[in-house]
Amino acid sequence: MRACRLLISIWLRSITRDLFLSMLRGLSRPIRILSIFSVEDFSRILFRTWRADVKSVRLKSETFTSEPRYKRAELTVIEKEALDSASFFHSPRGLLLYWIIGITGIMLAVMIMASAVRAETIKLQGAGRKSFDAEVVSVPFNGKESKAVRLREIARILEGSFSYDGAAKIVEITSEGKTARFLIDADRFIISKRGMSQIAGRTSKPIVLFRGASYIDIISVKTFLRQFHNAALKPLPGRLIQALPLPIRENAKPETVPLSVSFPNVPAASTHSEPAKLNSKLAPFIHSIVIDAGHGAHDPGAIGPSGLKEKDVNLDVAIKFGKHLSDLAAGKIFLTRNTDVFLSLKERVEFAKRHRADIFISIHSNSMSPPHGRTASGTEVYFFSAPSDNEARLAERLEGGPFDPKAEGIDPVLWDLMVAGNVVESHKLAYSVEDLLPSEIGLPKRGVKSARFYVMYYGVVSNIPSILVELGYISNPTEEAKLADAEWRDRAAKALASAVANYLRDLERRYPSGKGWSR
Ligand SMILES: [Zn+2]
């Protein structure tokens, strides 16, 4: 053992000094560098002194230079051990091993880099049915490694958009007007196009989320793409694929279904309208708007304290709403009923389907049982989703009970996927109504809410904006008086029409000429 004292004169950045000293102390071999000129050479110093064994480093003196960020420090480094020339890595055999390890490491690095460049790929049919190379990776499905393709990669080859909703665990890929929706950990997906019935399919393994990315197993990827390309044309039969027709019997009694009312396309008579608006109505790509007046005939709906029936209010507002909207919207407007007749919820859904509704709006009036019924007040707008609060649950029961996908023979997972897809546009339409209607009719806003109304069944299945409006509380005498007032109802109808028109304007802005919107 040989110890000697070395004097190192060194320029140190004050902030790195402690780190530098602690690293010097950590070295385990005799130091070989006698002088260090600057800390900027830090890495070089460490490299050259890796064999030094520094017993201790003492700070001899510190002086400040004119440059305040720098300090001049004199260090004393005490060497603990002399270089052991007999150490293994300095023997010929050791050196050979040293070189072998080094060269093997470099070769491994080159091989890994080469394999990253030449990753395994699969030929898949992407956008325009052209062939694309998609990267194949190995990810764990239920703990077992298996080959898969990233869903973002699928969106890329389809030249579409990709989105992931982390809260709902839903992956959405949109391309050429069609949307595919996957649920993490579920082996089912749906393909939808607005206004079309949706196609459901199965994957052989559940979609997996691995290190922040979602993957579809390699066996299912081609099946999925084939189905995606053919989805709107003819749903493919097959074991993995299951078409989802609307389970509505076509032999529903025709005499109970009233004729639709369509209003003549007469330009608005208002002198306030801009000239351009007179001959061009809103959103020509919205072909059909279905307005549904709740209840009817032997089903009066809620009844007010002085005997006003919900069915009559709903019908009058719906008819007036339809007339006002026909002045603004380019599409045809259909009423599920224009007289006091009874229609089951199923028949209303079938009506929307038969008229290929692009927008569905159901009109109702709210009610609450005592003791709160007389004071409950305001307008609510609903879209289809899980009930947002207890009042939503109440409204659900009031308007025919919660929709149960299982009772309709629909897989609940698929139903949830369809609901998730339907929320976005329905929500926008609901807010458009919420923005205008309550203030126009002088009622408080109770908010945009969600509940599982049966009557929106078609809206969800066909992925069209669908809402249910509760105008006001018929159980509240003050609001009952308003609902009974024909002039007030006309104001409500006008506000509804303006709100839908605002939504149509927004659609035109987001989907110029309807491109990307519909069937
Ligand atoms: Zn109702």
XYZ file of C-alpha atoms and ligand atoms in Angstrom:
520
model
C 0.000 0.000 0.000
C 1.347 3.318 -0.958
C -0.126 6.583 0.057
C 0.734 9.910 -1.303
C -0.665 13.335 -1.149
C -1.840 14.946 -4.317
C -2.627 18.514 -4.709
C -5.332 19.252 -7.121
C -5.933 22.750 -8.148
C -9.343 22.911 -9.568
C -11.965 25.281 -10.854
C -15.282 24.224 -9.485
C -18.791 25.316 -10.117
C -19.928 25.719 -6.547
C -23.143 23.854 -7.206
C -21.442 20.680 -8.438
C -18.621 20.654 -5.909
C -20.281 18.438 -3.327
C -21.367 15.969 -5.965
C -17.880 15.871 -7.428
C -16.294 15.279 -4.041
C -18.680 12.515 -3.101
C -18.029 10.787 -6.416
C -14.268 11.062 -5.971
C -14.651 9.463 -2.562
C -16.574 6.622 -4.125
C -13.720 5.655 -6.415
C -11.971 2.498 -5.373
C -8.648 2.538 -7.174
C -5.493 4.670 -6.988
C -5.926 8.008 -8.606
C -3.916 8.631 -11.732
C -4.780 12.162 -12.559
C -2.515 14.600 -10.880
C -4.100 17.744 -12.063
C -7.592 18.614 -13.089
C -8.209 21.810 -14.876
C -11.929 22.217 -14.916
C -15.114 20.584 -13.816
C -16.331 20.699 -17.398
C -13.981 17.749 -17.892
C -15.905 15.887 -15.218
C -16.829 12.826 -17.248
C -13.320 12.564 -18.647
C -11.856 12.697 -15.145
C -14.152 9.984 -13.885
C -13.324 7.819 -16.868
C -9.610 8.196 -16.308
C -9.706 7.723 -12.562
C -12.018 4.745 -12.360
C -9.211 2.659 -10.915
C -8.198 5.213 -8.290
C -8.746 4.485 -4.665
C -9.306 7.764 -2.941
C -9.246 7.576 0.791
C -10.438 11.074 1.364
C -10.650 14.409 -0.319
C -10.060 17.445 1.790
C -10.846 20.964 0.849
C -7.699 22.956 1.501
C -8.862 26.400 0.631
C -11.549 28.233 -1.229
C -11.213 31.590 -2.906
C -13.686 33.507 -4.970
C -12.736 34.734 -8.378
C -14.053 37.863 -10.017
C -16.638 35.630 -11.689
C -19.103 35.092 -8.818
C -20.497 31.856 -10.202
C -17.094 30.183 -9.886
C -14.967 29.380 -6.899
C -11.380 28.518 -6.848
C -10.841 25.551 -4.593
C -7.725 23.724 -3.591
C -8.337 20.098 -2.810
C -6.206 17.502 -1.162
C -6.818 14.008 -2.400
C -5.276 11.225 -0.395
C -4.631 8.042 -2.273
C -5.306 4.883 -0.332
C -3.924 2.136 -2.504
C -1.362 1.834 -5.206
C -2.279 0.456 -8.555
C -2.318 -3.279 -8.241
C -0.623 -4.377 -11.432
C -1.338 -7.993 -10.575
C -5.086 -7.428 -10.591
C -7.041 -9.738 -12.845
C -8.045 -7.153 -15.416
C -4.431 -6.222 -15.987
C -3.291 -9.774 -16.615
C -3.257 -10.944 -20.286
C -6.191 -13.279 -19.617
C -8.087 -10.497 -17.916
C -7.486 -8.156 -20.814
C -8.717 -10.821 -23.245
C -11.891 -11.284 -21.197
C -12.237 -7.515 -21.047
C -12.151 -7.309 -24.839
C -14.506 -10.275 -25.291
C -17.076 -8.706 -22.978
C -16.702 -5.367 -24.737
C -17.079 -6.758 -28.267
C -20.007 -9.016 -27.299
C -21.746 -6.004 -25.777
C -21.301 -3.953 -28.938
C -22.576 -6.834 -31.112
C -25.638 -7.269 -28.891
C -26.385 -3.557 -29.100
C -26.114 -3.650 -32.903
C -28.431 -6.698 -33.070
C -31.049 -5.042 -30.837
C -30.964 -1.898 -32.961
C -31.265 -3.928 -36.156
C -34.251 -5.866 -34.819
C -35.932 -2.613 -33.814
C -35.588 -1.390 -37.385
C -36.779 -4.701 -38.835
C -39.791 -5.154 -36.445
C -42.235 -7.897 -37.330
C -45.064 -6.610 -39.496
C -48.316 -7.897 -40.904
C -50.003 -6.905 -44.170
C -53.408 -5.436 -43.433
C -56.142 -3.864 -45.499
C -56.253 -0.204 -44.516
C -57.761 2.978 -45.909
C -59.184 2.615 -49.414
C -58.666 -1.163 -49.001
C -55.004 -0.670 -49.800
C -52.422 -2.921 -48.208
C -50.476 -1.476 -45.282
C -47.690 -2.831 -43.082
C -48.693 -2.832 -39.433
C -46.289 -3.512 -36.609
C -46.789 -6.718 -34.624
C -45.728 -6.809 -30.994
C -45.860 -9.278 -28.151
C -48.030 -8.259 -25.216
C -49.435 -10.186 -22.260
C -53.073 -11.290 -22.597
C -54.162 -12.603 -19.201
C -50.496 -13.042 -18.301
C -49.701 -15.020 -21.480
C -47.523 -13.375 -24.120
C -49.294 -13.209 -27.437
C -48.914 -11.364 -30.716
C -51.005 -8.264 -31.133
C -51.401 -5.020 -33.044
C -51.747 -1.694 -31.329
C -55.173 -0.113 -31.906
C -53.493 3.212 -32.645
C -51.661 1.372 -35.442
C -55.058 0.252 -36.797
C -56.221 3.885 -36.783
C -53.038 4.818 -38.662
C -53.516 2.280 -41.470
C -57.193 3.283 -41.715
C -55.976 6.892 -41.990
C -58.531 7.683 -39.312
C -58.624 9.285 -35.911
C -57.937 7.582 -32.603
C -59.236 8.480 -29.178
C -59.135 6.826 -25.777
C -61.456 7.662 -22.923
C -59.516 6.572 -19.850
C -62.478 6.911 -17.488
C -64.847 4.808 -19.598
C -61.959 2.613 -20.884
C -63.295 3.003 -24.411
C -61.147 3.179 -27.536
C -62.659 4.841 -30.580
C -61.344 4.680 -34.137
C -63.109 6.772 -36.766
C -62.427 6.439 -40.472
C -64.435 7.056 -43.638
C -67.522 8.039 -41.631
C -67.518 4.816 -39.635
C -66.596 4.412 -36.000
C -65.302 1.307 -34.256
C -65.550 1.194 -30.496
C -63.662 -1.171 -28.198
C -63.855 -1.642 -24.450
C -60.659 -2.534 -22.575
C -60.842 -6.070 -21.107
C -63.901 -6.909 -23.226
C -63.886 -9.223 -26.249
C -66.598 -7.326 -28.115
C -66.620 -4.290 -30.354
C -69.135 -2.369 -32.375
C -68.918 -0.641 -35.716
C -71.316 2.200 -36.260
C -72.222 4.726 -38.841
C -74.660 7.428 -37.962
C -78.185 6.505 -38.948
C -77.353 2.845 -39.520
C -77.954 -0.080 -37.230
C -74.691 -0.998 -35.566
C -72.640 -4.088 -36.206
C -71.253 -6.027 -33.290
C -68.253 -8.299 -33.430
C -66.084 -10.418 -31.212
C -62.348 -10.662 -30.729
C -60.771 -13.988 -29.804
C -59.060 -12.347 -26.817
C -60.174 -9.306 -24.802
C -58.697 -5.957 -25.815
C -55.718 -5.401 -23.562
C -54.245 -2.220 -22.108
C -50.468 -2.598 -21.778
C -48.082 0.202 -20.781
C -50.605 2.869 -21.704
C -51.456 1.468 -25.140
C -54.391 -0.680 -26.241
C -53.932 -3.851 -28.315
C -56.072 -6.219 -30.360
C -54.891 -9.819 -30.727
C -53.420 -10.819 -34.078
C -56.092 -13.447 -34.806
C -58.906 -10.902 -34.562
C -57.306 -7.999 -36.370
C -58.038 -9.177 -39.934
C -61.592 -10.194 -39.061
C -62.157 -6.806 -37.530
C -60.809 -4.923 -40.546
C -62.838 -6.997 -43.002
C -65.936 -6.253 -40.961
C -65.048 -2.591 -40.697
C -64.714 -2.260 -44.479
C -67.963 -4.122 -45.159
C -69.927 -2.829 -42.176
C -72.233 -0.372 -43.907
C -72.849 -2.579 -46.951
C -73.710 -6.048 -45.755
C -73.005 -7.355 -42.291
C -70.915 -10.487 -42.722
C -72.262 -13.708 -41.275
C -69.914 -15.834 -39.249
C -69.193 -17.151 -35.810
C -67.161 -14.183 -34.632
C -69.602 -11.709 -36.005
C -73.023 -10.906 -34.770
C -75.278 -8.443 -36.483
C -77.435 -6.318 -34.241
C -80.806 -5.720 -35.865
C -83.429 -3.769 -34.014
C -85.481 -6.453 -32.292
C -88.774 -4.894 -33.272
C -91.449 -7.103 -34.699
C -92.521 -5.897 -38.113
C -96.099 -7.105 -37.545
C -96.933 -4.245 -35.163
C -100.555 -3.251 -35.687
C -100.444 -0.611 -38.433
C -103.743 1.026 -37.426
C -102.238 2.208 -34.129
C -99.409 4.041 -35.876
C -100.590 7.491 -36.913
C -99.606 9.045 -40.181
C -96.590 11.261 -40.019
C -97.050 14.966 -40.394
C -94.605 16.677 -42.644
C -94.745 20.398 -43.063
C -94.388 22.114 -46.429
C -90.975 23.631 -46.938
C -92.089 27.247 -46.953
C -89.414 29.885 -46.322
C -89.626 31.726 -43.030
C -91.858 34.790 -43.233
C -89.840 36.721 -40.701
C -88.546 40.036 -42.024
C -85.654 39.860 -39.574
C -84.112 36.920 -41.371
C -81.065 37.530 -43.495
C -81.840 37.170 -47.226
C -79.576 34.118 -47.497
C -81.545 32.319 -44.808
C -84.800 32.728 -46.755
C -83.883 30.289 -49.475
C -81.359 28.102 -47.721
C -82.498 26.105 -44.746
C -80.185 24.596 -42.215
C -78.225 21.348 -42.517
C -79.549 19.659 -45.696
C -77.693 16.486 -44.652
C -80.141 16.116 -41.740
C -82.928 14.471 -43.712
C -85.345 13.520 -40.992
C -86.174 14.988 -37.577
C -88.602 13.013 -35.420
C -90.516 14.856 -32.699
C -92.250 12.665 -30.170
C -95.123 13.973 -28.035
C -95.094 11.860 -24.877
C -98.086 9.763 -23.745
C -101.564 9.922 -25.371
C -105.160 8.611 -25.202
C -105.635 6.351 -22.141
C -102.130 7.275 -20.953
C -102.479 10.906 -19.798
C -98.960 11.104 -18.341
C -98.753 13.332 -15.276
C -101.849 15.296 -14.221
C -101.699 18.772 -12.668
C -103.514 19.923 -9.493
C -106.245 21.589 -11.569
C -106.530 18.651 -13.968
C -104.204 19.619 -16.851
C -103.007 16.470 -18.609
C -99.379 16.082 -19.669
C -100.359 14.321 -22.935
C -102.223 17.451 -24.151
C -99.385 19.844 -23.299
C -96.822 17.575 -24.967
C -98.929 17.239 -28.128
C -99.553 20.971 -28.558
C -95.913 21.905 -27.953
C -94.733 19.133 -30.307
C -97.015 20.301 -33.156
C -96.008 23.962 -32.721
C -92.348 22.998 -32.361
C -92.545 21.024 -35.612
C -94.093 23.983 -37.461
C -91.457 26.438 -36.234
C -88.617 24.027 -36.941
C -89.848 23.381 -40.488
C -89.195 27.089 -41.165
C -85.556 26.678 -40.181
C -84.364 23.140 -40.871
C -83.890 21.664 -44.328
C -84.872 18.166 -43.217
C -88.388 16.711 -43.078
C -90.088 16.802 -39.715
C -92.159 13.880 -38.494
C -94.394 13.717 -35.437
C -94.919 10.334 -33.788
C -98.484 11.488 -33.120
C -100.500 14.542 -34.118
C -103.713 13.544 -32.373
C -104.700 12.118 -29.022
C -103.772 8.493 -29.718
C -101.894 5.908 -27.728
C -98.507 4.696 -28.891
C -96.403 2.216 -26.983
C -92.769 3.109 -26.433
C -91.849 0.309 -28.862
C -94.072 1.854 -31.528
C -92.415 5.230 -31.060
C -89.004 3.600 -31.449
C -90.233 1.807 -34.555
C -91.586 5.093 -35.927
C -88.152 6.709 -35.575
C -86.596 3.707 -37.288
C -89.104 3.696 -40.161
C -88.557 7.395 -40.790
C -84.806 6.986 -40.491
C -84.581 9.751 -37.921
C -81.391 11.807 -37.975
C -82.426 13.626 -34.815
C -84.918 12.459 -32.185
C -86.588 14.743 -29.635
C -89.208 13.593 -27.146
C -91.395 16.210 -25.427
C -92.650 15.662 -21.874
C -93.769 17.578 -18.802
C -92.373 16.802 -15.398
C -94.079 15.879 -12.171
C -93.190 15.063 -8.604
C -95.357 13.507 -5.939
C -96.144 15.375 -2.675
C -94.714 16.980 -0.650
C -92.215 18.405 -3.190
C -94.488 18.278 -6.239
C -96.057 21.708 -5.628
C -92.711 23.473 -5.324
C -90.542 21.514 -7.784
C -89.751 23.883 -10.639
C -87.815 24.158 -13.878
C -86.760 22.608 -17.167
C -84.694 19.454 -17.591
C -83.034 18.118 -20.740
C -82.007 14.473 -20.890
C -79.718 12.379 -23.042
C -79.401 8.600 -22.761
C -76.903 7.316 -20.214
C -76.865 5.988 -16.659
C -79.141 8.137 -14.443
C -77.273 11.256 -13.360
C -79.124 11.672 -10.047
C -82.192 10.564 -8.081
C -84.474 12.913 -10.003
C -83.233 11.307 -13.214
C -84.144 7.915 -11.764
C -87.583 9.303 -10.945
C -88.026 10.699 -14.455
C -86.960 7.323 -15.862
C -89.845 5.608 -14.027
C -92.276 8.389 -14.946
C -91.558 7.932 -18.658
C -91.871 4.171 -18.886
C -89.194 2.660 -16.685
C -85.464 2.259 -17.291
C -84.445 0.669 -20.567
C -82.976 -2.771 -19.944
C -80.758 -4.002 -22.803
C -80.999 -7.608 -21.571
C -84.798 -7.528 -21.878
C -84.305 -6.565 -25.545
C -81.794 -9.356 -26.091
C -78.851 -6.982 -26.318
C -75.520 -7.776 -24.736
C -75.023 -5.158 -21.956
C -71.369 -4.610 -22.937
C -72.370 -3.843 -26.518
C -75.143 -1.606 -25.268
C -72.670 0.352 -23.132
C -70.417 0.767 -26.168
C -73.346 2.113 -28.186
C -74.414 4.459 -25.391
C -70.858 5.779 -25.097
C -70.865 6.554 -28.811
C -74.207 8.287 -28.630
C -73.407 10.591 -25.722
C -71.262 13.175 -27.509
C -73.762 14.543 -30.039
C -76.824 14.047 -27.811
C -75.032 16.018 -25.126
C -74.373 18.886 -27.540
C -78.019 18.956 -28.630
C -79.154 18.833 -24.993
C -76.959 21.814 -24.094
C -78.227 23.753 -27.072
C -81.783 23.354 -25.698
C -80.690 24.017 -22.116
C -79.023 27.264 -23.237
C -82.185 28.725 -24.721
C -85.415 27.112 -23.564
C -85.550 27.853 -19.799
C -84.771 31.561 -20.187
C -87.255 31.947 -23.068
C -90.113 30.417 -21.075
C -89.146 31.960 -17.734
C -88.374 28.752 -15.866
C -85.277 27.837 -13.856
C -82.641 25.581 -15.415
C -82.511 22.221 -13.695
C -79.672 21.166 -15.936
C -78.695 18.666 -18.592
C -79.145 15.194 -17.150
C -78.985 11.602 -18.249
C -81.373 8.699 -17.787
C -82.250 5.445 -19.537
C -85.438 6.310 -21.419
C -86.826 3.500 -23.527
C -88.026 5.946 -26.174
C -84.389 6.779 -27.033
C -83.658 3.147 -27.921
C -83.509 3.863 -31.658
C -81.436 6.981 -31.082
C -78.768 4.996 -29.265
C -78.780 2.055 -31.681
C -78.526 4.298 -34.741
C -76.120 6.743 -33.093
C -78.184 9.869 -33.756
C -78.537 12.853 -31.402
C -81.506 12.070 -29.155
C -82.897 14.009 -26.238
C -85.939 14.095 -23.997
C -87.166 17.478 -22.772
C -89.132 17.943 -19.550
C -90.711 21.361 -20.131
C -91.718 22.152 -16.549
C -93.497 20.743 -13.486
C -97.181 20.104 -14.070
C -97.467 19.190 -10.375
C -96.509 22.770 -9.447
C -99.666 24.999 -9.686
C -97.671 28.006 -10.957
C -96.009 25.975 -13.684
C -99.234 24.127 -14.473
C -100.781 27.532 -15.256
C -97.914 28.260 -17.652
C -98.175 24.856 -19.319
C -101.921 25.495 -19.761
C -101.270 28.814 -21.521
C -101.288 28.445 -25.336
C -99.145 31.559 -25.800
C -96.528 30.206 -23.346
C -96.533 26.868 -25.172
C -95.878 28.686 -28.447
C -92.905 30.454 -26.828
C -91.611 27.065 -25.662
C -92.066 25.630 -29.170
C -90.247 28.604 -30.748
C -87.386 28.308 -28.251
C -87.082 24.575 -28.965
C -86.969 25.272 -32.715
C -84.322 27.997 -32.267
C -82.268 25.704 -30.038
C -82.340 22.892 -32.602
C -81.503 25.447 -35.318
C -78.477 26.549 -33.276
C -77.417 22.925 -33.035
C -77.852 22.491 -36.815
C -75.702 25.584 -37.415
C -73.047 24.063 -35.179
C -73.284 20.815 -37.177
C -72.843 22.720 -40.450
C -69.760 24.378 -39.004
C -68.275 21.085 -37.798
C -69.343 19.008 -40.812
C -69.238 21.321 -43.850
C -71.716 20.005 -46.456
C -72.378 17.112 -44.088
C -69.035 15.520 -44.937
C -68.173 12.906 -42.336
C -71.545 13.129 -40.647
C -73.929 10.562 -41.971
C -75.100 7.671 -44.081
Zn -94.033 12.161 -19.667
